[in-house]
PDB file of C-alpha atoms and ligand atoms in Angstrom:
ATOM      1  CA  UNK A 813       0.000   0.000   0.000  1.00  0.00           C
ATOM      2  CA  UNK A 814       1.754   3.336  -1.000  1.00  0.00           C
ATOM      3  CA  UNK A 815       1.706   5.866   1.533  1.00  0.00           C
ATOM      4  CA  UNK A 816      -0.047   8.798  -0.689  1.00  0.00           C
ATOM      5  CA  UNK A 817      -2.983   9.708   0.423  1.00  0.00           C
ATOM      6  CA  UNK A 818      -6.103   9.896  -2.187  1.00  0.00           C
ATOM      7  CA  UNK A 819      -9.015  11.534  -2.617  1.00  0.00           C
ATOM      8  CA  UNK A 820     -10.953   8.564  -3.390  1.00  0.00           C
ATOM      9  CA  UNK A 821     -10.520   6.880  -0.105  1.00  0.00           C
ATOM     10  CA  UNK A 822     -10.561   7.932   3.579  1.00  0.00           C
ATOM     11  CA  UNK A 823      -7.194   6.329   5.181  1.00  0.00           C
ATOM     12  CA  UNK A 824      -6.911   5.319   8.489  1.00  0.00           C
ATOM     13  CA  UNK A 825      -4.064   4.272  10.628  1.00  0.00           C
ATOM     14  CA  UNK A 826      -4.383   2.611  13.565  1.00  0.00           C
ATOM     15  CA  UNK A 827      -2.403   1.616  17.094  1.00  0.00           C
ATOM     16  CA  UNK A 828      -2.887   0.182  20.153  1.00  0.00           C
ATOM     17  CA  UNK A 829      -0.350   0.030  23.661  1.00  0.00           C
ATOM     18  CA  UNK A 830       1.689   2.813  22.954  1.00  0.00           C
ATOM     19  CA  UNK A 831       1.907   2.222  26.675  1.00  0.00           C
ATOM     20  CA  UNK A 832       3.088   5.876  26.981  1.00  0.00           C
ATOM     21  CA  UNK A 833       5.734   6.442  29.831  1.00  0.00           C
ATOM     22  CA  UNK A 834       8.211   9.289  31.166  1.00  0.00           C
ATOM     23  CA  UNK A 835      10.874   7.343  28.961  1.00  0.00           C
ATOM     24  CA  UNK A 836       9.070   7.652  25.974  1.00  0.00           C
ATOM     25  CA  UNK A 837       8.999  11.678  25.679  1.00  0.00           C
ATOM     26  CA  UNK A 838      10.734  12.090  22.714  1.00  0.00           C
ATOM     27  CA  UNK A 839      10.924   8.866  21.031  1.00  0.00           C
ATOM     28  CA  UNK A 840       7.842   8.583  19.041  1.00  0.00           C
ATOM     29  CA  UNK A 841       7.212  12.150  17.614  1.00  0.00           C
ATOM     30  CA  UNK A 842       8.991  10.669  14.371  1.00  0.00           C
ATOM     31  CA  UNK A 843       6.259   7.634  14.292  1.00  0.00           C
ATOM     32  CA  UNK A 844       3.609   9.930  15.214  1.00  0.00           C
ATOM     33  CA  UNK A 845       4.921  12.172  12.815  1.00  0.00           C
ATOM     34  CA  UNK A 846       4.656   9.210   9.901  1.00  0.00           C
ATOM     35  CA  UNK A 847       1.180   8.298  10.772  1.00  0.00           C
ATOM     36  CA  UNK A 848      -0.048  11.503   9.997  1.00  0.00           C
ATOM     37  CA  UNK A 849       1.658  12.134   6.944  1.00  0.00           C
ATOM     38  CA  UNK A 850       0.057   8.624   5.779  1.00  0.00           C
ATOM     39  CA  UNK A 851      -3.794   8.650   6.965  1.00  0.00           C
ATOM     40  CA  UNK A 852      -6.412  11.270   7.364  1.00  0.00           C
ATOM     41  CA  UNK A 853      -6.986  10.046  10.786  1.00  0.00           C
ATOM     42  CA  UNK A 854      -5.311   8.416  13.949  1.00  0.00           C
ATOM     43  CA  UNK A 855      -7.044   5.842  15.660  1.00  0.00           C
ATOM     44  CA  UNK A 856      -5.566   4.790  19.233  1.00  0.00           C
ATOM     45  CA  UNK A 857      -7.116   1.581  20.759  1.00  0.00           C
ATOM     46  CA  UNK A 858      -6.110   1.988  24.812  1.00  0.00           C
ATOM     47  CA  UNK A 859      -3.019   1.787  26.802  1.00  0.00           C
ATOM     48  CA  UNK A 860      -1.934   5.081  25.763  1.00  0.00           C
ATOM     49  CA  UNK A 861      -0.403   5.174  28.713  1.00  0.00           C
ATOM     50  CA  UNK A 862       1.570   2.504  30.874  1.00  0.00           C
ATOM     51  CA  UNK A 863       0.359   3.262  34.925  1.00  0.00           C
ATOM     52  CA  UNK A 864      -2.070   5.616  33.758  1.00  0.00           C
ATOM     53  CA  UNK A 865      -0.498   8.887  35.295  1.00  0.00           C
ATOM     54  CA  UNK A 866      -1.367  12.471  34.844  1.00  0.00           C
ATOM     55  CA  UNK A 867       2.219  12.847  34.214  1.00  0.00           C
ATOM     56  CA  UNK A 868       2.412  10.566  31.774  1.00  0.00           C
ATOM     57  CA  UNK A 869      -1.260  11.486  29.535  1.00  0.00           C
ATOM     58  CA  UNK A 870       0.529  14.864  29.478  1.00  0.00           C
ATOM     59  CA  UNK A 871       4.461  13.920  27.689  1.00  0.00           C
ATOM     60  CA  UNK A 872       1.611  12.027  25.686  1.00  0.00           C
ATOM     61  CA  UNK A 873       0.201  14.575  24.409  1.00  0.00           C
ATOM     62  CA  UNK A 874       2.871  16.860  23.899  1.00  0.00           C
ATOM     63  CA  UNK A 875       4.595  13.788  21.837  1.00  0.00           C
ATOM     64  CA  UNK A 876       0.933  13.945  19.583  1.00  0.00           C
ATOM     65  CA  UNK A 877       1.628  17.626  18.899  1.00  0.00           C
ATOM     66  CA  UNK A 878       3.427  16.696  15.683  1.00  0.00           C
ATOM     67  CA  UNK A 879      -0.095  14.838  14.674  1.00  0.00           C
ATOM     68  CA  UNK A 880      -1.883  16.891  12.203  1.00  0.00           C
ATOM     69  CA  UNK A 881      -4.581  15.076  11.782  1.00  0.00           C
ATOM     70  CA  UNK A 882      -8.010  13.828  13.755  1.00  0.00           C
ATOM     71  CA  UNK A 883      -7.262  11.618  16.403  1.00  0.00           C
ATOM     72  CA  UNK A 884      -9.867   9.451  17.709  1.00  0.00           C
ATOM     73  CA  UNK A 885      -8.957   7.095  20.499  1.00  0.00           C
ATOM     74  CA  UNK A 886     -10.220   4.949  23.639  1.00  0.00           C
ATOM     75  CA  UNK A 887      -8.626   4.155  26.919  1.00  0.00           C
ATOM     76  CA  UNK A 888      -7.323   0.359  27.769  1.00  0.00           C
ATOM     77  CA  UNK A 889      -7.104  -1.249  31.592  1.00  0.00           C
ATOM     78  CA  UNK A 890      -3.142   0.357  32.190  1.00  0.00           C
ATOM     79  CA  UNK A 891      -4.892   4.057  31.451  1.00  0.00           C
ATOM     80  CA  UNK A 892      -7.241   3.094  34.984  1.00  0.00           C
ATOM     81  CA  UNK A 893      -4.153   2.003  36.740  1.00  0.00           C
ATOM     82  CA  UNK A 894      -3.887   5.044  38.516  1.00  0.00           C
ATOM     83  CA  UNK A 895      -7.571   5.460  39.271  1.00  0.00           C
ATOM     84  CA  UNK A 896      -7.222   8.945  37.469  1.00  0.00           C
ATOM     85  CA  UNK A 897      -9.249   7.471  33.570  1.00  0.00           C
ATOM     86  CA  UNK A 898     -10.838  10.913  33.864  1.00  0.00           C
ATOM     87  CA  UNK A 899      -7.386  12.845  34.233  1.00  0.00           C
ATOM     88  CA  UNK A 900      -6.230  11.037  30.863  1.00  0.00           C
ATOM     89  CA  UNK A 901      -9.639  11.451  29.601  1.00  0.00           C
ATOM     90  CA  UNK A 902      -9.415  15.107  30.070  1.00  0.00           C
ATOM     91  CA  UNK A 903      -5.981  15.616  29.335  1.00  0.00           C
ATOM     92  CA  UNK A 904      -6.181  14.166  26.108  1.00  0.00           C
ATOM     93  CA  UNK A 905      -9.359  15.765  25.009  1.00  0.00           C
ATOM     94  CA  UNK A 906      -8.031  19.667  25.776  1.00  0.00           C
ATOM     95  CA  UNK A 907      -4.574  18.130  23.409  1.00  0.00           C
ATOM     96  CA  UNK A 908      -7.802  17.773  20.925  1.00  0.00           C
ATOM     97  CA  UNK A 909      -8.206  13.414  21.202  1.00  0.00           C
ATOM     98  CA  UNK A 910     -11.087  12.800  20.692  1.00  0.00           C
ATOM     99  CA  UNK A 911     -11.692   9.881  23.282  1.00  0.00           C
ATOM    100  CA  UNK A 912     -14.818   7.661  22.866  1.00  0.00           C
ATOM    101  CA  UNK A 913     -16.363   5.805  26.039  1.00  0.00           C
ATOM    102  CA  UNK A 914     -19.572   4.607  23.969  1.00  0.00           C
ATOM    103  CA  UNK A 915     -19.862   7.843  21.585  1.00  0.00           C
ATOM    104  CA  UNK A 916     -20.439   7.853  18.402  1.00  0.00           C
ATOM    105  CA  UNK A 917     -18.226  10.443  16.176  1.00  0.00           C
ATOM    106  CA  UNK A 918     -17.847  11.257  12.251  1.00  0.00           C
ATOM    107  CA  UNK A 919     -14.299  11.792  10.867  1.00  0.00           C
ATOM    108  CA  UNK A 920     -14.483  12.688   7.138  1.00  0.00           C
ATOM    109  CA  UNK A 921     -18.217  11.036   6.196  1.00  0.00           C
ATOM    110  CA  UNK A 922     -16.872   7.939   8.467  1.00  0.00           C
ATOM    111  CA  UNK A 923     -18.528   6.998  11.879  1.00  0.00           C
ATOM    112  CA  UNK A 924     -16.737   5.410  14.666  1.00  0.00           C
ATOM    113  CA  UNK A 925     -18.478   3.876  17.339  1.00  0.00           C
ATOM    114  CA  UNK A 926     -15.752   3.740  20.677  1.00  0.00           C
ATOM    115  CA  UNK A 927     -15.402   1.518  24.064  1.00  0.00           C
ATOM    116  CA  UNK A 928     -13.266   0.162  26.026  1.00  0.00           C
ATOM    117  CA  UNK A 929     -14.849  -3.105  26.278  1.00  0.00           C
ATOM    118  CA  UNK A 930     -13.613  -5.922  29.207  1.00  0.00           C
ATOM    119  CA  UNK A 931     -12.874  -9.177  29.828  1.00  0.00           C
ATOM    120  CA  UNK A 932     -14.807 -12.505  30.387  1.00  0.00           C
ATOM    121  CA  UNK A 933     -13.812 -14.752  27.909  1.00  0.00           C
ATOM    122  CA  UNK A 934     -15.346 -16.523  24.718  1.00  0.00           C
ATOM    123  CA  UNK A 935     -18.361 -18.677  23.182  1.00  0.00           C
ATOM    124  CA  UNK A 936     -19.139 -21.267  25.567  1.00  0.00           C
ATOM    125  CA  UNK A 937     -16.062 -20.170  28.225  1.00  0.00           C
ATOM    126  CA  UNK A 938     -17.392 -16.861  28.755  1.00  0.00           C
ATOM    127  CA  UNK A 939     -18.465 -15.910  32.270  1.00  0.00           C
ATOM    128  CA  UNK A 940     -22.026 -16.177  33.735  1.00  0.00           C
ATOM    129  CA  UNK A 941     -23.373 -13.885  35.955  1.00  0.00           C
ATOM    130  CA  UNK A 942     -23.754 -16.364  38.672  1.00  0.00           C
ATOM    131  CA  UNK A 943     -22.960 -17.279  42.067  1.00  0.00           C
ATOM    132  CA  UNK A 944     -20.995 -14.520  44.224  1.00  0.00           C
ATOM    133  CA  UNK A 945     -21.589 -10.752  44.095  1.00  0.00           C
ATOM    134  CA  UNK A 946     -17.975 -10.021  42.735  1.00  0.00           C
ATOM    135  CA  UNK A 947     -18.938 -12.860  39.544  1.00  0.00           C
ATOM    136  CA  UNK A 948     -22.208 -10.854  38.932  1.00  0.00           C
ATOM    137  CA  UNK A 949     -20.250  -7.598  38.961  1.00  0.00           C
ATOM    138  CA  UNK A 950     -17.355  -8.884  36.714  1.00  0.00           C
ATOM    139  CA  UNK A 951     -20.090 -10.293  34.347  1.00  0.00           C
ATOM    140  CA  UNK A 952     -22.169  -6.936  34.562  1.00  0.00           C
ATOM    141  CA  UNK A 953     -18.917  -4.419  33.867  1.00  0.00           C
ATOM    142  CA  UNK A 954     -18.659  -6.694  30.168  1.00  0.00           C
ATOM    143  CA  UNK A 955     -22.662  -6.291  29.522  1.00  0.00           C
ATOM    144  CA  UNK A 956     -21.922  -2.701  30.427  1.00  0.00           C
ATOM    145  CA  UNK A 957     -19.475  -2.008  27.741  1.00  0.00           C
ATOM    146  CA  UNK A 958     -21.199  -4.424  25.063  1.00  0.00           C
ATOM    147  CA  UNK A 959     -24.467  -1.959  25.801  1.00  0.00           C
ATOM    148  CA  UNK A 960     -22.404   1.660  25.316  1.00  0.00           C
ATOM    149  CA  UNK A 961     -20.393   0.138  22.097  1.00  0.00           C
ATOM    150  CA  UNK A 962     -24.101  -1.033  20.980  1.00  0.00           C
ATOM    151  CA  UNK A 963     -25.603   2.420  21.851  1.00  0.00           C
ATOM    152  CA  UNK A 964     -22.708   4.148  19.778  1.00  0.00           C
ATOM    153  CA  UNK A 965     -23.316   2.130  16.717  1.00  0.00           C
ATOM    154  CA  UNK A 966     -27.004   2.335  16.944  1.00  0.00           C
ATOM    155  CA  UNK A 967     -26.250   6.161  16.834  1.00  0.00           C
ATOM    156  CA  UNK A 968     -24.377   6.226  13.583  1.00  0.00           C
ATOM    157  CA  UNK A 969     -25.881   7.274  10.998  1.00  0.00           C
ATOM    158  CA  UNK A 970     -22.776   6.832   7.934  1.00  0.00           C
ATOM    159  CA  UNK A 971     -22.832   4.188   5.218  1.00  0.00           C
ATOM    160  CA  UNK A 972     -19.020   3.699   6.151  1.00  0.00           C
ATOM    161  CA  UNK A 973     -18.530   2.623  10.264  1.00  0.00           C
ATOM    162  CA  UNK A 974     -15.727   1.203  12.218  1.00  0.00           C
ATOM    163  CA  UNK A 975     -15.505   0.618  15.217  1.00  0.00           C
ATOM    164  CA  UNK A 976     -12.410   1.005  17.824  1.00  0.00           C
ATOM    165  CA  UNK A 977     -11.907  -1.042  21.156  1.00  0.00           C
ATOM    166  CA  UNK A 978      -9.102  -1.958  23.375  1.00  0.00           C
ATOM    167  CA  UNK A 979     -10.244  -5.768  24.445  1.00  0.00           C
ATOM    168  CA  UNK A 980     -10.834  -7.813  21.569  1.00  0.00           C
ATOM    169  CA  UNK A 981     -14.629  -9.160  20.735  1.00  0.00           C
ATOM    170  CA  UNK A 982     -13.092 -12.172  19.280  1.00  0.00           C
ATOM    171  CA  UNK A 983     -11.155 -14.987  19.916  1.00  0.00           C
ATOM    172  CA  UNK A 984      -9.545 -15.136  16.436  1.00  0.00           C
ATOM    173  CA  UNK A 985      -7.366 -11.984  17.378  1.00  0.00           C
ATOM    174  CA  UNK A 986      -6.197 -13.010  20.677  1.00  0.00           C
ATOM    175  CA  UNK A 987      -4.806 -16.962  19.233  1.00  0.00           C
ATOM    176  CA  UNK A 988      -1.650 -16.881  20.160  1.00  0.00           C
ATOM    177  CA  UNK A 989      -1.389 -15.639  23.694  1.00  0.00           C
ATOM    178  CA  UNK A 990      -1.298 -18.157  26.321  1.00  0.00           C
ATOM    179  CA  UNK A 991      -4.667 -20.233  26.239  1.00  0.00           C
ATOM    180  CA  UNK A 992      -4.788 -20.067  29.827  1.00  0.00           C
ATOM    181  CA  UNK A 993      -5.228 -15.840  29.393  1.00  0.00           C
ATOM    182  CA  UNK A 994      -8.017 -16.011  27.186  1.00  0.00           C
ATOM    183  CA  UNK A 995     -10.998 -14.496  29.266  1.00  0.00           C
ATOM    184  CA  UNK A 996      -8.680 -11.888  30.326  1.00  0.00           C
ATOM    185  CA  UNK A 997      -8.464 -10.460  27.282  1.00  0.00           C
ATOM    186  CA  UNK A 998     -11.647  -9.739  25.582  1.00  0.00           C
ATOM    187  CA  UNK A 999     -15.597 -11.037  25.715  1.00  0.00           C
ATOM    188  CA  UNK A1000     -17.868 -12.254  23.076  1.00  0.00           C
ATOM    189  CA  UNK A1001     -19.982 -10.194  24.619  1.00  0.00           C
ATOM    190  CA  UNK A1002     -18.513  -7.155  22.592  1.00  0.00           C
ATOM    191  CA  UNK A1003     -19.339  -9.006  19.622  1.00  0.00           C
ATOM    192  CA  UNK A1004     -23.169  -9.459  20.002  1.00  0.00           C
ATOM    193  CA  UNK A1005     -23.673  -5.617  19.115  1.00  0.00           C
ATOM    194  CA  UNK A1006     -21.301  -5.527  16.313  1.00  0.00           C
ATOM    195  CA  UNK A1007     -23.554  -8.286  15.036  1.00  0.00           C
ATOM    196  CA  UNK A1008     -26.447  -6.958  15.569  1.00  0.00           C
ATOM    197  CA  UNK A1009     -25.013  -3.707  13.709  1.00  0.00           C
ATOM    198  CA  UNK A1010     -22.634  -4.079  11.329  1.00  0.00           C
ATOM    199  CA  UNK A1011     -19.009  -2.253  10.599  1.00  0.00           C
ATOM    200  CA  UNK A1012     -16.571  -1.671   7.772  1.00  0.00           C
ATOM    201  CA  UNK A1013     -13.932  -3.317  10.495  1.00  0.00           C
ATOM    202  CA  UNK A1014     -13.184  -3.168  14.034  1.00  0.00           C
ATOM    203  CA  UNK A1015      -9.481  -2.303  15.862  1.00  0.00           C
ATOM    204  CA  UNK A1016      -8.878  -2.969  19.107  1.00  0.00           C
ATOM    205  CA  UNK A1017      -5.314  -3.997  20.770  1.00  0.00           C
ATOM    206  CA  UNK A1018      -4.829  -5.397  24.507  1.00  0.00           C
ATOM    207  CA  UNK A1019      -3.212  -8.897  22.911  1.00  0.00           C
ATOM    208  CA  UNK A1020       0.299  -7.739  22.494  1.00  0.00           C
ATOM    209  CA  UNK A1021       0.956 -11.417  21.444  1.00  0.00           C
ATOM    210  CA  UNK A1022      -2.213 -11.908  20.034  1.00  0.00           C
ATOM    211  CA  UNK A1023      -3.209 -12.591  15.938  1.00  0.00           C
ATOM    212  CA  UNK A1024      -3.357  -9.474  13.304  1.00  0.00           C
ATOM    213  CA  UNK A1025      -6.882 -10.521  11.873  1.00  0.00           C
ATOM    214  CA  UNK A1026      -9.579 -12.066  12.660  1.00  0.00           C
ATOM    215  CA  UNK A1027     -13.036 -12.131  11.622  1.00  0.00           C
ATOM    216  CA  UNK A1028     -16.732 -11.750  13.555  1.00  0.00           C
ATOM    217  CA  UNK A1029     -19.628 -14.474  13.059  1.00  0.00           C
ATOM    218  CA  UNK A1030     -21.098 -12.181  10.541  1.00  0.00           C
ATOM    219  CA  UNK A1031     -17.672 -11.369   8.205  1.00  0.00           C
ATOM    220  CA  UNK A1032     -16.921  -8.246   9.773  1.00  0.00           C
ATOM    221  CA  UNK A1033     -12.810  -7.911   9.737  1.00  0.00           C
ATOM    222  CA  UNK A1034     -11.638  -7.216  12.999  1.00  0.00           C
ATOM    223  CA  UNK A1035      -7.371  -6.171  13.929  1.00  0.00           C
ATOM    224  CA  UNK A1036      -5.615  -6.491  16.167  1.00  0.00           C
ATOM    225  CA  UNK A1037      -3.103  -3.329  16.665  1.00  0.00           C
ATOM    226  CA  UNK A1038      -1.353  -3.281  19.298  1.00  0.00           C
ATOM    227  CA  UNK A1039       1.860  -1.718  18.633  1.00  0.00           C
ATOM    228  CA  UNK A1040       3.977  -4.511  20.217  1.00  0.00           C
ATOM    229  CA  UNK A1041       2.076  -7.261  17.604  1.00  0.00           C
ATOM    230  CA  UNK A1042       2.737  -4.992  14.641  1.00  0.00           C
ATOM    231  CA  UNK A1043       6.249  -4.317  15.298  1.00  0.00           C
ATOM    232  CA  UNK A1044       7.426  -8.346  15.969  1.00  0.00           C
ATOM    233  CA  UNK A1045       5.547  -8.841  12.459  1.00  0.00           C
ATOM    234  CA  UNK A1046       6.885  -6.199  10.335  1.00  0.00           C
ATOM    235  CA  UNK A1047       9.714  -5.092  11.969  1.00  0.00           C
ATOM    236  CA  UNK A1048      10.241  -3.067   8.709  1.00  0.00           C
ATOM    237  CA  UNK A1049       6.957  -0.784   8.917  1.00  0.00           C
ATOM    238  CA  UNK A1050       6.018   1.839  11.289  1.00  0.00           C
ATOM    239  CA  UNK A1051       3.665   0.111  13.551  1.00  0.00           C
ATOM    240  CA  UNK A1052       0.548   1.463  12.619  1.00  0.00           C
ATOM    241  CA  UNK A1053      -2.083  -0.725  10.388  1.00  0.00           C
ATOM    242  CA  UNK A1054      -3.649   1.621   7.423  1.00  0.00           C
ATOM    243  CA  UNK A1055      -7.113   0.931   6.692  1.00  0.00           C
ATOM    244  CA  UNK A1056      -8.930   2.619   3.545  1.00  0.00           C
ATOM    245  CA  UNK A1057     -12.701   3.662   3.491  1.00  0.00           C
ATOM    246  CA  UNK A1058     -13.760   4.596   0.250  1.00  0.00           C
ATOM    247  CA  UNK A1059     -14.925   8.332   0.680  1.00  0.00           C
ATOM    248  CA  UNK A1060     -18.395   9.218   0.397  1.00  0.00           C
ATOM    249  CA  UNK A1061     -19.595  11.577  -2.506  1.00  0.00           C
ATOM    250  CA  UNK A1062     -20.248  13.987   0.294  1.00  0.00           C
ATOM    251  CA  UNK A1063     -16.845  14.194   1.444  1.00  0.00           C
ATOM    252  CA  UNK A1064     -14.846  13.641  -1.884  1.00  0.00           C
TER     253      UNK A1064
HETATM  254 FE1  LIG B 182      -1.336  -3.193  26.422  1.00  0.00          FE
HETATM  255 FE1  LIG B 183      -4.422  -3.667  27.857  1.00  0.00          FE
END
């Protein structure tokens, strides 16, 4: 794929994990830098930061100064570390992120539909809300995030959608980790909306070890980006998937 961009598609290029940290000021305004000179949007899928400190959401986004372009993005588990998501949230948002937690946005005739999503495993391992208070609630956090990433895409109102996660809504994209890890890093239950309304493609990250693609029940491609999975790879590219959407007439 060359790295112009065209006017007949919308190009989007997409990370997860940059697991931001006080180390890291500095050393990614040049990949930064090439993702914006080769999409018309950024798309970040969680763990933009590593412990989830104020200190580091702002070297973060100082670092995505150099982006030029719209950058849409969602938190992952390490941005809650801290118990500051808001702080990040916020921080981000005045550095102009746009960061979804189950709203729907439009970047150039293109909806996105945003969440976090959870855990709780796959098909007929996933967890039942049964037994113990702290099961229900574990169960309940999942059918939480399944409803706000069904409310966003319910919401949309483009021909062209994707959708943008940090846990992954299918196993396919998490084959490779350690089997025993599984439910720890996604839930079929994040797939039931995306069913139920359908997407160009889905990104989400959270399986640094995980698969690139994948695919949902009904067809819908679904990658995996986290930064740590694209770079073992193709150690030769900047790690960034690009993903085109052919532009609407609106927008061309
Ligand atoms: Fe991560
Ligand atoms: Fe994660």
């Amino acid at each position: 794929m060359s790295q112009k961009k065209s006017d007949s598609a919308v190009r989007f290029a997409a990370v997860g994990d940059i697991h931001f940290k006080k180390e890291s000021a500095g050393t990614l305004r040049d990949f930064f830098a090439q993702a914006s000179e080769a999409a018309d949007a950024l798309l970040l899928c969680g763990d933009l930061t590593d412990y989830g400190t104020a200190e580091e959401a702002k070297l973060l986004a100082e670092e995505l100064s150099v982006v030029s372009i719209p950058i849409v993005a969602v938190l992952g588990n390490h941005d809650y570390e801290s118990g500051m998501p808001d702080t990040i949230r916020q921080t981000l948002i005045h550095a102009g992120v746009k960061v979804l937690d189950g709203e729907p946005c439009e970047i150039h005739g293109v909806g996105i539909a945003g969440v976090k999503g959870f855990a709780g495993g796959y098909g007929r391992g996933s967890l039942g809300a049964w037994g113990e208070p702290a099961m229900k609630m574990f169960v309940q956090e999942a059918l939480n995030e399944a409803l706000k990433l069904e409310s966003a895409l319910a919401k949309l109102r483009t021909r062209r959608r994707l959708a943008i996660l940090h846990y992954s809504p299918i196993v396919g994209t998490v084959e490779g980790e350690p089997v025993d890890i599984f439910p720890f890093l996604g839930s079929s239950r994040l797939e039931e909306p995306l069913n139920r309304y359908p997407v160009d493609a889905v990104f989400h990250g959270h399986a640094h070890r995980g698969t690139m693609e994948g695919r949902t029940i009904g067809g819908v491609p679904v990658f995996n980006v986290a930064k740590p999975l694209l770079q073992r790879k193709h150690p030769d590219r900047p790690p960034f998937r690009l993903y085109e959407v052919p532009r609407e007439p609106e927008d061309a």
